[in-house]
């Protein structure tokens, strides 16, 4: 095995795969991309409908569980992360969402110049291959990442969009267009009715580059640090330990759980936490593992007798049995679904000008018992708090494993927003659009009506929606871990490039922003001084100052 490279990238997820592509485009530069998981060749990964089987997979998921959540009745929450080439982009629902313009402007205002919306828009466009004919001011068409409409959405998903309109939520056909607010069918990162993970988009097409090495089933144990200079990584593969050397940089792209864990395991982090974990201190960096944020999610699930919805029953047997043929020959049918086909962004009465909740609508029955599959039919709405105020942390236990404490509902405002969001979701499902397939609400159940009862339900059943960020926060304050250039404070030759650098959680799904982070980081690493012309470029391409998704002040 070759053991020395210019760049070593730890983690072949959404950001890491972009980096591997961009850095290895220079044939004079050697790049090693390390993935602890395995290949992604399974039909469960490549077929959209297979996503539902991945979250509890022992092979393709890191089945983490959080620390007991004191404000959620002491429950430990299942926290799956992707364990394969592509990382979590090989197991997510493939939804392409950038967030709101103000999300990025907040980053810049918090001491991260160059990360405002006008500056990051060109990087979103660079990677995008929009196949929908959407606004060219705001979308790219020459990138590697296909963005397409769902191939064969279930008709019940369209009912949800119509019902949302009836209760005053506008229809939105492009959540990455001029406005974020509204409901519609989600656009997806797919190609030819197959999942397009970050690995499949950015790395698989360039595997023939002789200067790019991709290593799977390889666990990085720690960083090699000498006098606060990162020299490489210690890895274990097939029971053998090896040291890989980086001549220029080691780049951590292991995600919001993996990257801080590796820093801590290497002695970089809060001195007290490292001492308690029995780890020798290399560099006291108080912010490592802190600032954990995620979208807290509440479920409304309804049983229905209608075989129009996805589900297992005698009535649906013909469509189930023919689904492989429909998928193989027509790219249609059940196997094309990503399950959360529709959804959107809305304002509860607690919101000011911006949406404060997001919906993910499933045209199938979500088990009220937490099972992967249930016999029968139905539909469900997930509602999440879009801009949570509660902050958690990650630390290492004595066993070396990460202790994940989301600290959900530490701020009471999050509970209030979620309760109002659940009420709004119920209003949508109560609309006459659903009369033809109406069923019985299993969760929370019709007996749960008051705010106090809904609060009890939230404590009993709320969960993460799998968007952890922030644990290696970007900034210049004492609790930041990396600067705006993504270099780790106080340690040379080391950067973090993934969702963990987000100072605050963006308004929506996190895959597209992670790809943008990889694009922008690659330019910084390659010493492309983009800052002087980013704003000018964005204005030239749009004809105006880009505001998408707009800093909205809609009244509906």
XYZ file of C-alpha atoms in Angstrom:
556
model
C 0.000 0.000 0.000
C 1.266 3.461 -0.889
C 1.726 5.382 2.347
C 2.524 8.988 1.384
C 0.262 11.517 -0.312
C -0.089 15.240 -0.718
C -3.621 15.260 0.717
C -5.385 12.715 2.882
C -9.180 13.079 3.094
C -10.843 11.217 5.952
C -14.425 10.337 4.997
C -15.954 9.684 1.574
C -19.202 11.497 2.321
C -20.894 14.495 0.738
C -18.009 16.933 1.267
C -15.103 14.507 1.070
C -16.027 13.165 -2.357
C -16.207 16.673 -3.825
C -12.780 17.432 -2.388
C -11.321 14.223 -3.781
C -12.541 15.128 -7.262
C -11.407 18.753 -7.257
C -8.006 18.209 -5.638
C -7.104 15.237 -7.831
C -7.963 17.184 -10.992
C -4.351 18.375 -10.823
C -2.272 15.364 -11.962
C 0.706 16.687 -10.015
C -1.170 16.284 -6.719
C -1.684 12.900 -5.027
C -4.916 12.412 -3.068
C -5.983 9.610 -0.745
C -9.672 9.279 0.147
C -10.286 7.027 3.155
C -13.681 5.507 3.964
C -14.336 3.406 7.061
C -17.343 1.807 5.388
C -17.433 -0.435 2.365
C -18.506 -0.190 -1.271
C -21.901 1.103 -2.388
C -22.741 -1.543 -4.986
C -25.851 -2.837 -3.244
C -29.226 -2.445 -4.965
C -30.514 -1.284 -1.579
C -28.364 1.815 -2.002
C -28.744 2.415 -5.715
C -32.527 1.841 -5.931
C -34.366 4.840 -4.429
C -36.906 2.797 -2.482
C -34.105 0.874 -0.818
C -33.391 3.829 1.436
C -35.916 2.625 4.003
C -33.855 -0.534 4.566
C -30.599 1.308 5.225
C -31.223 3.257 8.416
C -30.964 0.202 10.653
C -28.579 -1.763 8.463
C -25.605 -3.213 10.321
C -23.530 -3.088 7.138
C -24.371 0.329 5.716
C -25.185 2.397 8.797
C -23.311 3.544 11.874
C -26.161 2.793 14.222
C -25.304 5.336 16.880
C -27.616 6.043 19.785
C -27.627 9.313 21.647
C -27.100 9.780 25.329
C -30.385 9.670 27.271
C -32.215 12.899 26.513
C -33.248 14.456 29.815
C -36.039 16.489 28.215
C -37.362 13.536 26.186
C -38.127 11.212 29.097
C -34.574 9.889 29.181
C -34.825 8.225 25.777
C -31.731 7.395 23.709
C -32.387 8.356 20.087
C -31.349 6.258 17.111
C -28.817 8.282 15.105
C -27.849 6.474 11.885
C -25.069 7.788 9.646
C -23.934 6.410 6.299
C -21.300 3.662 6.415
C -20.293 3.287 2.764
C -18.766 5.228 -0.089
C -20.909 8.344 -0.295
C -21.447 8.465 3.459
C -24.918 9.605 4.426
C -25.601 10.648 0.821
C -25.750 6.897 0.136
C -28.619 6.391 2.580
C -30.542 9.681 2.728
C -33.795 10.562 0.982
C -31.938 12.357 -1.838
C -33.725 15.685 -1.254
C -31.938 18.687 -2.763
C -32.384 21.687 -0.466
C -29.954 24.557 0.039
C -31.651 26.405 2.871
C -32.436 30.078 3.198
C -30.183 32.939 2.086
C -30.199 34.342 5.608
C -28.680 31.105 6.935
C -25.421 31.907 5.190
C -25.573 35.616 5.858
C -25.757 34.704 9.559
C -22.516 32.775 9.166
C -20.786 35.797 7.685
C -22.180 38.080 10.365
C -20.853 35.695 13.029
C -17.291 36.218 11.849
C -17.043 34.035 8.744
C -16.422 36.395 5.807
C -16.825 34.784 2.412
C -19.617 32.488 3.601
C -22.529 34.869 2.954
C -25.227 33.860 0.476
C -23.847 35.839 -2.466
C -20.447 34.202 -1.950
C -21.650 30.590 -1.641
C -24.215 30.668 -4.469
C -21.596 30.134 -7.216
C -20.467 26.962 -5.446
C -23.994 25.571 -5.298
C -24.307 26.267 -9.012
C -20.895 24.802 -9.831
C -21.792 21.286 -8.701
C -25.419 21.286 -9.906
C -26.736 19.749 -13.114
C -30.318 20.955 -12.945
C -32.537 18.900 -15.277
C -35.737 20.803 -14.544
C -35.265 23.990 -16.523
C -35.321 26.048 -13.343
C -34.147 29.643 -13.072
C -30.575 29.826 -14.491
C -29.837 32.799 -12.232
C -29.964 30.403 -9.327
C -29.230 26.972 -10.768
C -26.305 25.342 -12.527
C -26.542 22.960 -15.468
C -22.943 21.824 -15.990
C -22.091 20.190 -12.667
C -21.845 16.538 -11.757
C -24.820 16.438 -9.385
C -28.083 15.781 -11.226
C -31.125 17.449 -9.710
C -34.351 15.958 -11.057
C -38.039 15.641 -10.308
C -39.325 12.424 -8.747
C -39.904 9.870 -11.493
C -43.314 8.602 -10.411
C -44.642 10.324 -7.294
C -47.550 8.741 -5.499
C -50.845 10.605 -6.118
C -51.320 10.988 -2.367
C -48.215 13.186 -2.274
C -49.991 15.589 -4.608
C -52.990 15.548 -2.282
C -50.750 16.850 0.478
C -49.596 19.760 -1.679
C -53.173 20.652 -2.616
C -54.325 20.396 0.987
C -51.503 22.677 2.100
C -52.670 25.260 -0.416
C -56.184 25.051 0.981
C -54.942 26.001 4.454
C -53.011 28.991 3.105
C -49.549 27.614 2.309
C -48.462 28.568 -1.192
C -47.406 25.976 -3.749
C -43.671 25.949 -4.338
C -42.126 24.057 -7.261
C -38.563 25.156 -6.492
C -37.467 25.393 -2.871
C -34.105 26.632 -4.154
C -35.705 29.378 -6.194
C -36.825 32.841 -5.231
C -38.685 31.680 -2.125
C -38.197 28.892 0.382
C -41.668 29.053 1.893
C -44.414 26.825 0.513
C -45.244 23.175 -0.135
C -44.541 21.013 -3.158
C -42.850 17.881 -4.434
C -39.178 17.686 -3.530
C -36.460 17.700 -6.185
C -33.994 14.851 -5.867
C -30.364 13.964 -6.513
C -30.979 11.090 -8.904
C -29.891 9.974 -12.359
C -31.816 7.522 -14.516
C -34.061 6.669 -11.554
C -31.036 5.719 -9.427
C -29.569 7.367 -6.350
C -26.822 9.848 -7.165
C -24.710 10.004 -4.043
C -21.748 12.303 -3.709
C -19.499 9.322 -4.434
C -21.366 8.362 -7.608
C -21.457 11.972 -8.799
C -17.918 13.099 -8.034
C -15.580 10.147 -7.467
C -16.806 7.118 -9.420
C -16.383 8.925 -12.790
C -12.724 9.795 -12.046
C -11.479 6.573 -10.463
C -9.098 6.110 -13.378
C -6.999 9.072 -12.229
C -3.628 7.559 -11.237
C -3.132 10.244 -8.580
C -6.377 9.367 -6.745
C -6.411 6.492 -4.269
C -9.680 5.382 -2.653
C -9.389 3.074 0.359
C -12.468 1.418 1.872
C -12.970 -0.619 5.043
C -10.227 1.439 6.634
C -10.649 3.013 10.054
C -8.655 6.097 11.006
C -7.590 5.668 14.614
C -5.937 9.033 15.212
C -4.007 11.867 13.668
C -0.224 11.936 13.693
C 0.733 15.285 15.261
C 4.220 16.568 16.005
C 4.678 19.965 17.637
C 1.142 20.929 16.584
C 1.819 20.036 12.948
C -0.312 17.279 11.389
C 1.895 14.748 9.628
C -0.619 12.050 8.725
C -3.058 9.486 10.106
C -2.877 6.134 11.834
C -5.236 3.663 10.190
C -6.384 0.108 10.701
C -7.412 -2.119 7.805
C -7.939 -5.865 7.850
C -6.454 -6.027 11.319
C -3.231 -4.274 10.349
C -2.198 -0.817 11.522
C -0.398 1.573 9.199
C 0.621 5.213 9.217
C -0.185 7.275 6.145
C 1.750 10.504 5.643
C 0.332 13.762 4.256
C 2.883 16.106 2.711
C 0.452 19.020 2.582
C -2.739 18.520 4.590
C -5.018 16.098 6.348
C -8.658 17.009 5.779
C -11.376 15.667 8.066
C -14.661 15.060 6.256
C -16.029 12.421 8.589
C -19.177 14.367 9.458
C -20.526 16.082 12.541
C -20.095 12.959 14.638
C -16.912 11.542 13.117
C -14.733 14.633 12.714
C -14.926 15.897 16.311
C -14.538 12.326 17.573
C -11.300 11.953 15.630
C -9.993 15.293 16.886
C -10.772 14.261 20.454
C -9.198 10.825 19.975
C -6.065 12.631 18.769
C -5.866 14.844 21.840
C -7.342 17.979 20.293
C -10.259 19.372 22.257
C -11.366 20.612 25.678
C -8.650 19.737 28.194
C -11.083 18.617 30.903
C -13.055 16.379 28.524
C -9.881 14.738 27.266
C -8.620 14.153 30.783
C -11.931 12.558 31.758
C -11.714 10.296 28.703
C -8.160 9.291 29.546
C -6.646 10.887 26.419
C -3.332 12.725 26.386
C -3.752 16.398 25.548
C -2.084 17.623 22.346
C -3.888 20.935 21.982
C -6.514 22.540 24.200
C -9.322 23.578 21.842
C -12.471 24.095 23.929
C -15.005 24.117 21.083
C -14.365 20.622 19.715
C -17.559 18.600 19.994
C -19.587 21.535 21.283
C -22.350 23.432 19.429
C -24.207 20.288 18.264
C -27.469 21.190 16.538
C -30.111 19.085 14.799
C -33.702 19.299 13.625
C -36.093 17.853 16.204
C -38.918 15.952 14.515
C -42.494 15.084 15.430
C -44.615 12.516 13.575
C -48.289 12.390 12.685
C -49.175 8.996 11.228
C -52.560 7.876 9.892
C -53.842 4.395 9.082
C -55.980 4.255 5.934
C -57.654 1.431 4.028
C -56.792 2.978 0.688
C -54.377 0.873 -1.432
C -53.584 4.125 -3.234
C -50.960 4.719 -0.553
C -47.744 2.747 -0.290
C -48.155 -0.310 1.893
C -48.395 -4.058 2.139
C -51.836 -5.608 1.685
C -53.690 -7.995 -0.595
C -54.936 -4.983 -2.553
C -51.423 -3.727 -3.191
C -49.992 -7.138 -4.054
C -50.250 -6.663 -7.850
C -48.354 -3.365 -7.771
C -45.718 -4.846 -5.457
C -45.166 -7.905 -7.643
C -44.924 -5.868 -10.847
C -42.763 -3.100 -9.349
C -39.404 -4.669 -10.366
C -40.520 -4.898 -13.997
C -41.961 -1.368 -13.992
C -38.734 -0.064 -12.540
C -36.469 -2.054 -14.841
C -38.237 -1.232 -18.090
C -40.014 2.051 -17.446
C -38.260 3.668 -14.473
C -41.673 3.916 -12.821
C -43.524 2.448 -9.876
C -42.943 1.832 -6.202
C -39.190 1.279 -6.443
C -38.673 4.868 -7.617
C -40.015 6.417 -4.422
C -37.799 8.167 -1.898
C -40.780 7.959 0.531
C -40.627 11.612 1.593
C -41.864 12.739 -1.815
C -43.554 15.984 -0.787
C -43.193 18.568 1.921
C -42.198 22.140 2.391
C -41.617 25.062 4.675
C -44.196 26.998 6.649
C -44.614 29.576 9.360
C -46.374 28.818 12.609
C -47.982 31.642 14.623
C -44.653 31.903 16.470
C -42.708 32.771 13.329
C -41.883 36.285 12.250
C -40.934 36.621 8.576
C -39.265 33.267 7.898
C -40.552 29.668 7.926
C -39.883 27.966 11.242
C -40.991 24.391 10.440
C -40.371 21.924 7.637
C -42.681 19.092 6.545
C -41.677 15.727 5.090
C -44.774 13.930 3.783
C -44.758 10.146 3.361
C -47.518 8.605 1.158
C -47.294 5.398 3.179
C -47.893 4.237 6.712
C -45.156 5.036 9.227
C -45.374 2.502 12.008
C -46.642 3.866 15.308
C -44.566 1.118 16.945
C -41.306 2.050 15.271
C -41.209 -0.998 13.024
C -39.559 -0.915 9.623
C -42.647 -2.393 7.950
C -46.280 -2.621 9.005
C -49.094 -4.505 7.298
C -51.613 -2.113 5.788
C -51.770 1.408 4.410
C -51.705 5.019 5.485
C -49.774 8.268 5.277
C -47.685 10.416 7.560
C -46.198 13.868 8.067
C -42.897 14.562 9.774
C -42.638 18.094 11.188
C -39.312 19.500 12.310
C -38.139 22.646 14.084
C -36.247 24.526 11.385
C -34.077 26.823 13.513
C -33.607 25.114 16.882
C -32.200 27.037 19.806
C -31.161 23.992 21.851
C -27.448 23.190 21.720
C -25.818 19.863 22.534
C -22.367 18.313 22.395
C -20.281 15.295 21.503
C -17.621 13.935 23.823
C -15.702 10.683 24.032
C -16.504 8.053 26.602
C -13.918 5.950 28.370
C -14.493 3.272 25.704
C -13.441 5.711 22.987
C -16.910 5.844 21.472
C -18.716 9.149 20.934
C -21.279 10.226 23.479
C -23.912 12.152 21.512
C -26.021 14.534 23.572
C -28.400 16.570 21.418
C -29.779 18.281 24.534
C -33.111 18.563 22.730
C -35.674 20.937 24.230
C -33.081 22.598 26.455
C -34.631 25.788 25.123
C -38.408 25.700 25.708
C -39.026 27.698 22.532
C -38.202 24.627 20.424
C -41.038 22.690 22.052
C -43.468 25.536 21.434
C -42.530 25.703 17.747
C -42.844 21.929 17.306
C -46.267 21.866 18.951
C -47.498 24.631 16.657
C -45.985 22.779 13.706
C -47.861 19.613 14.615
C -51.093 21.588 14.811
C -50.450 23.001 11.347
C -49.694 19.535 9.963
C -52.966 18.305 11.414
C -54.809 21.144 9.697
C -53.366 20.061 6.365
C -54.358 16.425 6.889
C -57.859 17.489 7.980
C -58.489 19.221 4.649
C -61.203 17.674 2.406
C -58.498 16.729 -0.098
C -57.901 13.674 2.102
C -61.580 12.704 2.480
C -61.331 9.908 -0.080
C -58.593 8.095 1.818
C -59.184 9.346 5.340
C -58.233 6.990 8.139
C -57.461 6.863 11.852
C -54.723 8.996 13.367
C -52.486 6.595 15.288
C -49.963 9.165 16.495
C -50.429 11.349 18.423
C -54.057 10.087 18.370
C -57.289 12.048 18.473
C -57.244 12.025 22.279
C -54.137 14.254 22.185
C -55.395 17.805 21.638
C -54.214 20.343 24.208
C -50.771 21.928 24.207
C -50.005 20.052 27.414
C -50.990 16.737 25.847
C -48.943 17.495 22.734
C -45.999 18.367 24.948
C -46.288 14.963 26.607
C -46.380 13.347 23.154
C -43.289 15.246 22.042
C -41.379 14.097 25.102
C -42.480 10.505 24.489
C -41.947 10.281 20.733
C -39.983 13.159 19.150
C -36.737 12.195 17.417
C -33.919 13.566 15.307
C -34.431 14.063 11.590
C -30.751 13.178 10.995
C -29.235 16.613 10.261
C -26.468 16.977 12.893
C -24.140 19.952 12.393
C -21.890 22.392 14.205
C -19.480 20.289 16.276
C -16.333 21.826 14.718
C -17.755 25.303 14.453
C -16.308 27.790 12.000
C -15.533 31.234 13.381
C -13.078 33.388 15.272
C -14.563 33.313 18.780
C -13.008 31.244 21.606
C -15.399 28.315 21.007
C -14.733 28.043 17.284
C -12.696 25.083 16.028
C -11.831 26.207 12.507
C -11.430 29.612 10.909
C -13.254 30.793 7.792
C -10.506 29.017 5.818
C -11.551 25.789 7.631
C -8.069 25.351 9.127
C -8.106 24.016 12.683
C -7.085 26.735 15.124
C -3.613 26.164 16.539
C -2.745 23.073 14.472
C -0.971 23.246 11.121
C -1.729 21.020 8.151
C -5.258 20.190 9.316
C -8.693 21.257 8.098
C -12.270 20.184 8.681
C -14.605 20.176 5.686
C -18.107 18.869 6.371
C -21.363 19.745 8.169
C -19.551 20.062 11.485
C -18.157 23.476 10.485
C -21.609 25.085 10.243
C -21.887 27.753 12.964
C -25.675 27.414 12.862
C -28.000 24.833 11.344
C -29.346 25.689 7.904
C -33.064 25.737 7.138
C -33.537 22.325 5.589
C -31.787 19.145 4.503
C -28.023 19.274 4.768
C -26.647 17.254 1.810
C -26.543 20.095 -0.735
C -24.856 22.530 1.708
C -22.209 19.888 2.490
C -21.432 19.584 -1.225
C -21.157 23.371 -1.428
C -18.772 23.342 1.544
C -16.609 20.819 -0.289
C -16.574 22.969 -3.427
C -15.597 26.137 -1.593
C -12.988 24.366 0.522
C -11.345 22.922 -2.595
C -10.860 26.407 -4.006
C -9.348 27.595 -0.737
C -7.020 24.615 -0.530
C -5.907 25.141 -4.119
C -5.164 28.784 -3.267
C -7.804 30.129 -5.571
C -8.501 33.527 -4.077
C -12.197 33.625 -4.940
C -13.314 36.234 -2.452
C -12.607 39.371 -4.566
C -14.833 38.259 -7.415
C -17.446 36.022 -5.771
C -19.973 38.791 -5.239
C -19.306 40.282 -8.662
C -19.702 36.890 -10.342
C -22.940 36.158 -8.545
C -24.384 39.540 -9.506
C -23.331 39.150 -13.140
C -24.940 35.727 -13.416
C -28.195 36.740 -11.790
C -28.504 40.268 -13.112
C -29.112 41.411 -9.558
C -28.129 40.601 -6.028
C -29.187 36.972 -5.566
C -31.777 36.560 -2.875
C -32.683 32.928 -3.385
C -34.132 31.530 -1.325
C -35.283 35.055 -0.637
C -35.109 36.915 2.628
C -38.836 36.552 2.535
C -41.495 38.715 4.048
C -44.502 36.939 2.548
C -47.865 37.329 4.124
C -49.122 33.867 3.227
